[in-house]
CSV table of C-alpha atoms and ligand atoms in Angstrom, one decimal:
chain,number,residue,atom,x,y,z
A,1,MET,CA,8.2,-16.6,-6.5
A,2,ALA,CA,7.7,-19.7,-8.8
A,3,VAL,CA,4.7,-18.3,-11.0
A,4,PRO,CA,1.8,-21.3,-10.6
A,5,ARG,CA,0.7,-23.0,-14.0
A,6,ALA,CA,-2.4,-24.4,-12.3
A,7,VAL,CA,-5.3,-22.7,-12.3
A,8,VAL,CA,-5.5,-22.3,-8.7
A,9,TRP,CA,-2.5,-22.6,-6.4
A,10,PRO,CA,-2.1,-22.4,-2.7
A,11,ARG,CA,-2.3,-19.4,-0.4
A,12,ASP,CA,0.9,-18.3,0.9
A,13,PRO,CA,1.3,-16.5,4.5
A,14,HIS,CA,2.1,-13.2,2.2
A,15,THR,CA,-1.0,-13.5,0.0
A,16,ALA,CA,-3.3,-13.7,3.2
A,17,ALA,CA,-1.3,-10.8,4.7
A,18,LYS,CA,-2.3,-9.0,1.6
A,19,HIS,CA,-5.9,-9.9,1.7
A,20,ASP,CA,-6.1,-8.8,5.4
A,21,LEU,CA,-4.8,-5.5,4.3
A,22,LEU,CA,-6.8,-5.2,1.3
A,23,LYS,CA,-10.0,-6.0,3.6
A,24,LYS,CA,-8.9,-3.6,6.3
A,25,TYR,CA,-8.2,-0.7,3.9
A,26,LEU,CA,-11.2,-1.0,1.7
A,27,GLN,CA,-13.6,-1.1,4.4
A,28,PRO,CA,-13.1,2.5,5.7
A,29,TRP,CA,-12.2,3.7,2.0
A,30,ALA,CA,-15.8,2.3,1.3
A,31,ARG,CA,-17.7,4.0,4.1
A,32,ILE,CA,-16.0,7.3,3.7
A,33,LEU,CA,-16.5,7.6,0.0
A,34,LEU,CA,-20.0,6.2,0.1
A,35,THR,CA,-21.1,9.0,2.4
A,36,HIS,CA,-20.3,11.6,-0.1
A,37,HIS,CA,-20.6,9.5,-3.7
A,38,ASP,CA,-23.5,7.6,-5.1
A,39,SER,CA,-21.0,4.7,-6.1
A,40,VAL,CA,-17.3,3.6,-5.8
A,41,THR,CA,-15.5,1.6,-8.4
A,42,TYR,CA,-13.0,-1.3,-7.2
A,43,ALA,CA,-10.4,-2.6,-10.2
A,44,GLU,CA,-7.9,-5.3,-10.7
A,45,GLY,CA,-5.4,-5.8,-13.3
A,46,PHE,CA,-4.6,-9.0,-12.7
A,47,ALA,CA,-7.6,-10.4,-10.8
A,48,GLY,CA,-6.6,-14.4,-10.5
A,49,PRO,CA,-8.7,-17.3,-10.4
A,50,GLY,CA,-10.9,-15.9,-7.3
A,51,VAL,CA,-10.1,-18.9,-4.8
A,52,TYR,CA,-7.3,-20.7,-3.6
A,53,ILE,CA,-6.7,-24.3,-3.2
A,54,GLY,CA,-7.7,-24.7,0.1
A,55,GLY,CA,-11.0,-22.7,-0.5
A,56,GLU,CA,-9.7,-19.3,0.6
A,57,PRO,CA,-11.0,-16.0,-1.1
A,58,GLY,CA,-9.0,-14.2,-3.6
A,59,SER,CA,-9.1,-10.7,-3.8
A,60,PRO,CA,-12.1,-10.1,-5.9
A,61,VAL,CA,-13.9,-12.0,-3.7
A,62,VAL,CA,-12.6,-10.3,-0.5
A,63,ALA,CA,-13.2,-6.9,-2.1
A,64,HIS,CA,-16.8,-8.0,-3.0
A,65,ARG,CA,-17.5,-9.0,0.5
A,66,VAL,CA,-16.2,-5.7,1.7
A,67,PHE,CA,-18.8,-3.9,-0.6
A,68,ALA,CA,-21.6,-6.2,0.1
A,69,GLU,CA,-21.2,-5.0,4.0
A,70,ALA,CA,-20.7,-1.6,3.0
A,71,LEU,CA,-23.9,-1.4,0.8
A,72,GLN,CA,-25.9,-2.7,4.0
A,73,GLN,CA,-25.2,0.4,5.7
A,74,ARG,CA,-25.7,2.9,2.8
A,75,PRO,CA,-28.4,3.1,-0.3
A,76,LYS,CA,-25.5,3.5,-2.9
A,77,GLY,CA,-23.8,1.3,-5.5
A,78,ALA,CA,-20.6,-0.5,-6.0
A,79,ARG,CA,-19.0,-1.3,-9.3
A,80,MET,CA,-16.1,-4.0,-10.2
A,81,VAL,CA,-14.2,-4.1,-13.1
A,82,LEU,CA,-11.8,-7.1,-13.3
A,83,VAL,CA,-9.4,-7.9,-16.1
A,84,GLU,CA,-7.4,-11.3,-16.0
A,85,GLU,CA,-5.4,-13.2,-18.9
A,86,ASP,CA,-5.7,-16.2,-18.3
A,87,ALA,CA,-9.0,-17.6,-19.7
A,88,ARG,CA,-9.3,-20.8,-17.1
A,89,ARG,CA,-8.9,-18.3,-14.3
A,90,VAL,CA,-11.5,-16.0,-15.7
A,91,GLN,CA,-14.1,-19.2,-15.7
A,92,LYS,CA,-12.9,-19.9,-12.4
A,93,LEU,CA,-13.4,-16.3,-10.9
A,94,GLN,CA,-16.7,-16.0,-12.2
A,95,HIS,CA,-17.8,-19.1,-10.8
A,96,GLN,CA,-16.6,-17.6,-7.7
A,97,LEU,CA,-18.4,-14.1,-8.4
A,98,VAL,CA,-21.8,-16.3,-8.7
A,99,LEU,CA,-21.3,-17.9,-5.4
A,100,ALA,CA,-20.4,-14.3,-3.7
A,101,ARG,CA,-23.5,-13.3,-5.0
A,102,GLU,CA,-25.6,-16.2,-3.6
A,103,HIS,CA,-24.6,-15.1,-0.5
A,104,THR,CA,-25.5,-11.7,-0.9
A,105,PRO,CA,-29.0,-10.6,-0.1
A,106,ASP,CA,-30.9,-9.8,-3.4
A,107,GLU,CA,-31.4,-6.0,-2.7
A,108,ILE,CA,-27.7,-5.6,-2.5
A,109,SER,CA,-26.7,-7.4,-5.3
A,110,ALA,CA,-29.2,-4.9,-7.2
A,111,ARG,CA,-26.3,-2.4,-6.5
A,112,MET,CA,-23.4,-4.3,-7.4
A,113,GLN,CA,-22.1,-4.3,-10.9
A,114,THR,CA,-19.6,-6.8,-12.0
A,115,GLU,CA,-17.8,-7.1,-15.3
A,116,LEU,CA,-15.0,-9.5,-15.5
A,117,HIS,CA,-13.0,-9.4,-18.9
A,118,THR,CA,-10.6,-11.9,-20.3
A,119,GLY,CA,-7.5,-9.8,-21.6
A,120,THR,CA,-4.0,-8.3,-20.6
A,121,CYS,CA,-3.9,-5.9,-17.5
A,122,HIS,CA,-2.9,-3.2,-20.3
A,123,PRO,CA,-4.8,-1.8,-22.2
A,124,THR,CA,-7.8,-3.7,-21.3
A,125,LEU,CA,-8.3,-2.5,-17.8
A,126,LEU,CA,-7.8,1.3,-19.2
A,127,ASP,CA,-10.2,1.1,-21.7
A,128,ARG,CA,-12.7,-0.5,-19.8
A,129,LEU,CA,-12.6,2.1,-17.2
A,130,ARG,CA,-12.6,4.9,-19.7
A,131,SER,CA,-15.7,3.2,-21.5
A,132,GLY,CA,-17.6,2.3,-18.3
A,133,GLY,CA,-17.2,6.0,-17.2
A,134,HIS,CA,-15.4,4.9,-14.1
A,135,LEU,CA,-12.2,7.4,-14.3
A,136,GLY,CA,-12.6,10.8,-12.4
A,137,LYS,CA,-15.0,9.1,-9.4
A,138,PRO,CA,-13.8,7.6,-6.5
A,139,LEU,CA,-11.4,4.4,-8.2
A,140,PHE,CA,-9.3,1.9,-6.3
A,141,VAL,CA,-7.2,0.1,-8.3
A,142,LEU,CA,-5.3,-3.2,-7.2
A,143,LEU,CA,-2.5,-4.4,-9.7
A,144,ASP,CA,-1.7,-7.8,-8.1
A,145,SER,CA,1.0,-9.3,-10.7
A,146,TYR,CA,3.2,-11.8,-9.3
A,147,GLY,CA,5.4,-8.7,-8.9
A,148,GLY,CA,7.5,-8.7,-12.1
A,149,PRO,CA,7.9,-5.4,-14.2
A,150,ASP,CA,4.3,-6.2,-15.6
A,151,ILE,CA,2.4,-2.7,-14.9
A,152,PRO,CA,3.4,0.0,-17.4
A,153,PHE,CA,4.5,3.6,-15.7
A,154,SER,CA,2.4,4.8,-18.6
A,155,LEU,CA,-0.7,3.0,-17.0
A,156,LEU,CA,-0.1,4.6,-13.7
A,157,GLN,CA,0.5,8.0,-15.1
A,158,GLN,CA,-3.0,8.1,-17.0
A,159,LEU,CA,-4.6,6.6,-13.6
A,160,ALA,CA,-3.0,9.4,-11.7
A,161,GLN,CA,-4.5,12.2,-13.7
A,162,PHE,CA,-7.8,11.4,-12.0
A,163,GLN,CA,-8.1,12.8,-8.5
A,164,ARG,CA,-10.0,10.2,-6.9
A,165,THR,CA,-7.9,7.3,-8.3
A,166,GLU,CA,-5.9,4.9,-5.8
A,167,VAL,CA,-3.8,2.4,-6.3
A,168,MET,CA,-2.0,-0.6,-4.6
A,169,LEU,CA,0.7,-2.5,-6.8
A,170,THR,CA,2.6,-5.8,-5.9
A,171,PHE,CA,6.5,-5.7,-6.5
A,172,VAL,CA,9.0,-7.9,-6.1
A,173,PRO,CA,12.7,-6.5,-6.4
A,174,ASN,CA,14.3,-9.9,-6.8
A,175,PHE,CA,12.7,-10.5,-10.5
A,176,LEU,CA,14.8,-7.4,-11.8
A,177,THR,CA,18.0,-8.2,-9.6
A,178,ARG,CA,18.2,-11.8,-10.9
A,179,PHE,CA,17.4,-11.0,-14.3
A,180,ALA,CA,17.9,-7.5,-15.4
A,181,GLU,CA,21.8,-7.4,-15.4
A,182,LYS,CA,22.0,-9.0,-18.6
A,183,ASN,CA,21.1,-6.2,-21.2
A,184,ASP,CA,18.2,-8.4,-22.6
A,185,GLY,CA,14.4,-7.9,-22.6
A,186,HIS,CA,13.9,-7.7,-18.9
A,187,ARG,CA,15.9,-4.4,-18.7
A,188,ALA,CA,13.7,-3.0,-21.4
A,189,ALA,CA,10.5,-4.3,-19.1
A,190,GLY,CA,12.0,-2.5,-16.0
A,191,ASP,CA,12.4,0.6,-18.0
A,192,ALA,CA,8.7,0.6,-19.1
A,193,ALA,CA,7.8,-0.2,-15.4
A,194,PHE,CA,9.9,2.7,-13.6
A,195,GLY,CA,9.6,5.2,-16.3
A,196,GLY,CA,12.9,5.5,-16.9
A,197,THR,CA,16.7,4.2,-16.2
A,198,ASP,CA,17.3,5.6,-12.7
A,199,TRP,CA,16.8,2.2,-11.2
A,200,HIS,CA,19.9,0.8,-13.3
A,201,GLY,CA,21.8,2.3,-10.2
A,202,VAL,CA,20.9,-1.1,-8.7
A,203,PHE,CA,23.6,-3.1,-10.7
A,204,THR,CA,26.1,-1.1,-8.8
A,205,GLN,CA,24.7,-1.2,-5.0
A,206,PRO,CA,26.2,-3.7,-2.4
A,207,ALA,CA,24.0,-6.9,-2.6
A,208,ALA,CA,22.8,-6.1,1.0
A,209,ARG,CA,21.1,-2.7,-0.5
A,210,LYS,CA,19.7,-3.8,-3.8
A,211,PHE,CA,16.1,-4.6,-2.9
A,212,ALA,CA,15.5,-1.4,-0.8
A,213,TYR,CA,17.5,0.5,-3.6
A,214,LEU,CA,14.9,-0.9,-6.1
A,215,ARG,CA,12.0,-0.4,-3.7
A,216,ASP,CA,12.8,3.3,-3.0
A,217,ARG,CA,13.1,4.1,-6.9
A,218,TYR,CA,9.8,2.3,-7.5
A,219,ARG,CA,7.9,4.5,-5.1
A,220,GLU,CA,9.8,7.6,-6.8
A,221,SER,CA,8.1,6.3,-10.0
A,222,ILE,CA,4.8,6.0,-8.8
A,223,LYS,CA,5.3,9.5,-7.2
A,224,ARG,CA,6.5,10.8,-10.5
A,225,ALA,CA,3.5,9.2,-12.1
A,226,GLY,CA,1.3,11.9,-10.1
A,227,PHE,CA,0.6,10.1,-6.8
A,228,PRO,CA,2.1,12.3,-4.5
A,229,HIS,CA,1.8,10.4,-1.1
A,230,THR,CA,3.0,6.6,-1.4
A,231,LEU,CA,3.6,4.3,1.4
A,232,TYR,CA,4.8,0.6,1.2
A,233,PHE,CA,4.0,-2.7,3.1
A,234,GLU,CA,6.9,-5.3,3.2
A,235,MET,CA,6.3,-8.9,3.6
A,236,VAL,CA,9.0,-11.9,2.9
A,237,ASP,CA,7.9,-14.9,1.0
A,238,GLU,CA,9.3,-18.5,1.6
A,239,GLY,CA,12.6,-18.0,-0.2
A,240,GLY,CA,13.5,-15.1,2.6
A,241,HIS,CA,12.9,-12.4,-0.5
A,242,PRO,CA,11.4,-9.3,0.2
A,243,LEU,CA,7.7,-8.6,-1.1
A,244,TYR,CA,6.2,-5.2,-1.4
A,245,LEU,CA,3.0,-3.7,-1.7
A,246,LEU,CA,2.9,-0.2,-3.0
A,247,TYR,CA,0.4,2.4,-2.3
A,248,GLY,CA,-0.2,5.8,-4.2
A,249,THR,CA,-2.8,8.5,-3.2
A,250,ARG,CA,-3.3,12.1,-3.5
A,251,HIS,CA,-5.0,12.1,-0.4
A,252,ALA,CA,-3.7,12.4,3.1
A,253,LEU,CA,-6.8,10.9,4.8
A,254,GLY,CA,-6.1,7.8,2.6
A,255,VAL,CA,-2.8,7.7,3.8
A,256,GLU,CA,-4.1,7.8,7.2
A,257,LYS,CA,-6.5,4.9,6.7
A,258,MET,CA,-4.0,2.7,4.6
A,259,LYS,CA,-1.5,3.1,7.6
A,260,ASP,CA,-4.1,2.3,10.1
A,261,ALA,CA,-4.8,-0.9,8.0
A,262,MET,CA,-1.0,-1.7,7.7
A,263,TRP,CA,-0.3,-1.4,11.5
A,264,SER,CA,-3.7,-3.8,12.3
A,265,VAL,CA,-2.5,-6.6,9.8
A,266,ASP,CA,-2.4,-9.8,11.9
A,267,PRO,CA,1.5,-10.2,13.0
A,268,ALA,CA,1.1,-14.0,12.6
A,269,TYR,CA,1.8,-13.4,8.7
A,270,GLY,CA,5.2,-12.4,9.5
A,271,VAL,CA,5.1,-9.1,7.8
A,272,GLN,CA,7.0,-6.1,9.0
A,273,TYR,CA,7.7,-2.7,8.7
A,274,ARG,CA,11.4,-0.8,7.7
A,275,ASP,CA,11.1,3.0,7.2
A,276,PRO,CA,13.6,4.1,4.5
A,277,ARG,CA,14.0,7.3,6.5
A,278,ASP,CA,15.4,5.6,9.6
A,279,VAL,CA,19.1,5.4,8.9
A,280,GLN,CA,19.8,2.5,11.0
A,281,GLN,CA,16.9,0.4,9.1
A,282,GLN,CA,15.5,-1.0,12.1
A,283,ALA,CA,12.9,-3.9,11.2
A,284,LEU,CA,9.5,-3.5,13.4
A,285,ASP,CA,7.3,-6.2,14.1
A,286,LEU,CA,3.7,-5.3,13.8
A,287,GLU,CA,2.5,-5.1,17.1
A,288,PHE,CA,-0.2,-3.7,19.2
A,289,GLU,CA,2.3,-1.1,20.7
A,290,PRO,CA,4.9,-0.8,17.9
A,291,ASN,CA,8.3,-0.1,18.9
A,292,THR,CA,8.9,4.2,18.2
A,293,ASP,CA,12.4,4.5,18.7
A,294,PRO,CA,13.1,4.9,15.0
A,295,LEU,CA,10.5,7.2,14.8
A,296,GLY,CA,12.1,9.3,17.8
A,297,ARG,CA,15.4,9.5,15.7
A,298,MET,CA,13.4,10.8,12.9
A,299,LEU,CA,11.7,13.4,14.7
A,300,LEU,CA,14.7,14.5,16.8
A,301,GLU,CA,16.6,15.1,13.1
A,302,VAL,CA,13.6,17.2,12.4
A,303,ILE,CA,13.6,18.9,15.8
A,304,VAL,CA,17.1,19.5,16.1
A,305,GLY,CA,17.2,21.2,12.4
A,306,SER,CA,14.7,23.9,13.5
A,307,PRO,CA,16.1,26.1,16.4
A,308,GLY,CA,12.9,28.0,16.6
A,309,GLY,CA,11.1,24.8,17.7
A,310,GLN,CA,8.2,22.5,16.0
A,311,LEU,CA,4.4,22.4,16.7
A,312,VAL,CA,3.1,19.0,17.7
A,313,GLU,CA,0.6,19.1,15.1
A,314,ASP,CA,3.4,19.7,12.3
A,315,LEU,CA,5.1,16.7,13.7
A,316,GLN,CA,2.1,14.6,13.4
A,317,GLN,CA,1.7,15.8,9.6
A,318,TYR,CA,5.5,14.8,9.1
A,319,THR,CA,4.8,11.2,10.5
A,320,LEU,CA,1.5,10.4,8.7
A,321,LEU,CA,3.1,11.5,5.3
A,322,GLU,CA,7.1,11.1,5.6
A,323,THR,CA,7.2,7.8,7.8
A,324,VAL,CA,5.5,4.5,8.2
A,325,TYR,CA,3.9,5.7,11.8
A,326,ARG,CA,0.8,7.0,12.7
A,327,PRO,CA,0.0,10.8,13.9
A,328,ALA,CA,-1.4,9.2,16.9
A,329,GLN,CA,1.8,7.7,17.9
A,330,VAL,CA,3.6,11.4,18.5
A,331,ILE,CA,2.1,12.6,21.5
A,332,SER,CA,3.3,9.8,24.0
A,333,LEU,CA,6.8,9.8,22.0
A,334,ILE,CA,7.4,13.2,22.4
A,335,GLU,CA,6.6,12.6,26.0
A,336,ARG,CA,9.0,9.9,26.6
A,337,MET,CA,11.7,12.4,24.4
A,338,ARG,CA,11.1,15.4,26.9
A,339,ASP,CA,11.1,12.8,30.0
A,340,GLY,CA,14.4,11.4,28.9
A,341,LYS,CA,16.2,14.9,28.2
A,342,ALA,CA,16.2,14.5,24.2
A,343,VAL,CA,13.6,17.4,23.6
A,344,ALA,CA,11.9,20.4,25.6
A,345,THR,CA,8.6,21.4,25.5
A,346,GLU,CA,6.7,24.6,25.7
A,347,PRO,CA,4.3,24.4,27.9
A,348,ARG,CA,5.2,21.3,29.6
A,349,ARG,CA,1.9,19.7,28.6
A,350,ILE,CA,1.8,18.1,25.2
A,351,THR,CA,-1.3,18.9,23.1
A,352,LYS,CA,-1.1,19.3,19.0
A,353,LYS,CA,-0.3,23.3,19.7
A,354,THR,CA,2.8,22.7,22.2
A,355,ARG,CA,6.1,23.7,20.6
A,356,VAL,CA,9.1,21.2,20.5
A,357,PHE,CA,12.6,22.5,20.9
A,358,PRO,CA,15.8,20.6,21.2
A,359,TYR,CA,16.6,20.1,24.8
A,360,ALA,CA,19.4,23.0,25.7
A,361,GLU,CA,22.1,20.8,27.2
A,362,LYS,CA,21.4,17.7,25.0
A,363,PRO,CA,22.1,15.4,27.6
A,364,GLY,CA,20.9,12.2,26.8
A,365,GLN,CA,20.3,12.7,23.1
A,366,GLY,CA,21.4,9.7,20.7
A,367,GLU,CA,21.3,7.7,24.0
A,368,LEU,CA,17.3,7.4,24.2
A,369,PHE,CA,17.0,6.3,20.8
B,401,SAM,C1,-0.8,-13.1,-8.5
B,401,SAM,S1,-2.2,-13.3,-9.4
B,401,SAM,C2,-3.7,-12.5,-8.7
B,401,SAM,C3,-3.9,-13.0,-7.3
B,401,SAM,C4,-5.2,-12.3,-7.0
B,401,SAM,N1,-5.0,-10.5,-7.1
B,401,SAM,C5,-5.6,-12.7,-5.5
B,401,SAM,O1,-4.7,-11.8,-4.4
B,401,SAM,O2,-6.4,-13.3,-5.5
B,401,SAM,C6,-1.8,-12.8,-10.5
B,401,SAM,C7,-2.7,-13.0,-12.0
B,401,SAM,O3,-2.4,-12.3,-13.0
B,401,SAM,C8,-2.6,-13.0,-14.2
B,401,SAM,N2,-1.6,-12.5,-15.0
B,401,SAM,C9,-0.4,-12.3,-15.4
B,401,SAM,N3,0.0,-11.7,-16.4
B,401,SAM,C10,-1.3,-10.7,-16.6
B,401,SAM,C11,-1.4,-9.6,-17.6
B,401,SAM,N4,-0.3,-8.9,-18.4
B,401,SAM,N5,-2.6,-9.1,-17.7
B,401,SAM,C12,-3.6,-9.7,-16.9
B,401,SAM,N6,-3.5,-10.7,-15.9
B,401,SAM,C13,-2.2,-11.4,-16.2
B,401,SAM,C14,-2.4,-14.3,-13.8
B,401,SAM,O4,-2.8,-15.4,-14.9
B,401,SAM,C15,-2.5,-14.4,-12.5
B,401,SAM,O5,-4.0,-15.2,-12.3
């Protein structure tokens, strides 16, 4: 993606998808956390100008709207900490936030605090989160750079020390495959972002594997930084290059809600899934009833690897934490696998407590999926 020089720029389809995802995730996040806590914090390290050329809202305004709505239901508070290095964009964003407040009832605005800082994401964001007492409280951090290696691994490590922090990051592997082969400053920037040199393996990968390789290494880095559960969301830019949003959390409930949000992004944006665990790497369109064949292949591997069988609830947990699918998709899939004689179940009726075994004679295995 060419880096825009103007203060505002046109919103492309993947940015629209990103905002749709952000909104659909922040809605349940705010609702759940405001039930148990007095306040939540939303932070951005690369906040942008808050508006696009066509008048569409930028991510801080999308978030402001979500919190204003959530606070209508609950007598709680929301705080926003926004950092942007370009002073022209800070000014623009300031204005957009004034407009957003004008559209918010006074009683709700009084419970929303917004701080905007001109500075580089690191260390400004962490300094502000620390001095404002946000760390350790429910905190969602969006690090939406243009996708190059701009987010230091050390920042992720420091954020991950706090139980209730979640992160969402933009990652564009094209940048590293294009620039980092020459051992210049770009390679050092990659090392700082990945927190090591493992990603250098990309230089010897076949061309078709490079992007997925970097995505998987980056996902591992986020995990290593201290977020045990990670998900990614794949989009394609105008040049046909993949762009990823990566999400890191310590909470299984966050994974569940983020997956729900991912599967409900408007498919008109041309976004897709590809599960790294599916050996056939089948791309999945985001449909109301997504194709679960790749999940069938993955579950079959797990089931065949456990002669004593697997409980449906364990397969659901595996599905939640290890694949792009949702636990709610498992029961109907197991029914289909049983009817296709890929697996056997005990008892026949499928609930969370049903045990699933490899089918004894194995006819149809490999054919159904
Ligand atoms: C992709 S845009 C953000 C878009 C915004 N999150 C949205 O969705 O509407 C990236 C922004 O980061 C800013 N930026 C680039 N490098 C930065 C850095 N090191 N620290 C803070 N801001 C930076 C750019 O000026 C730009 O406004």
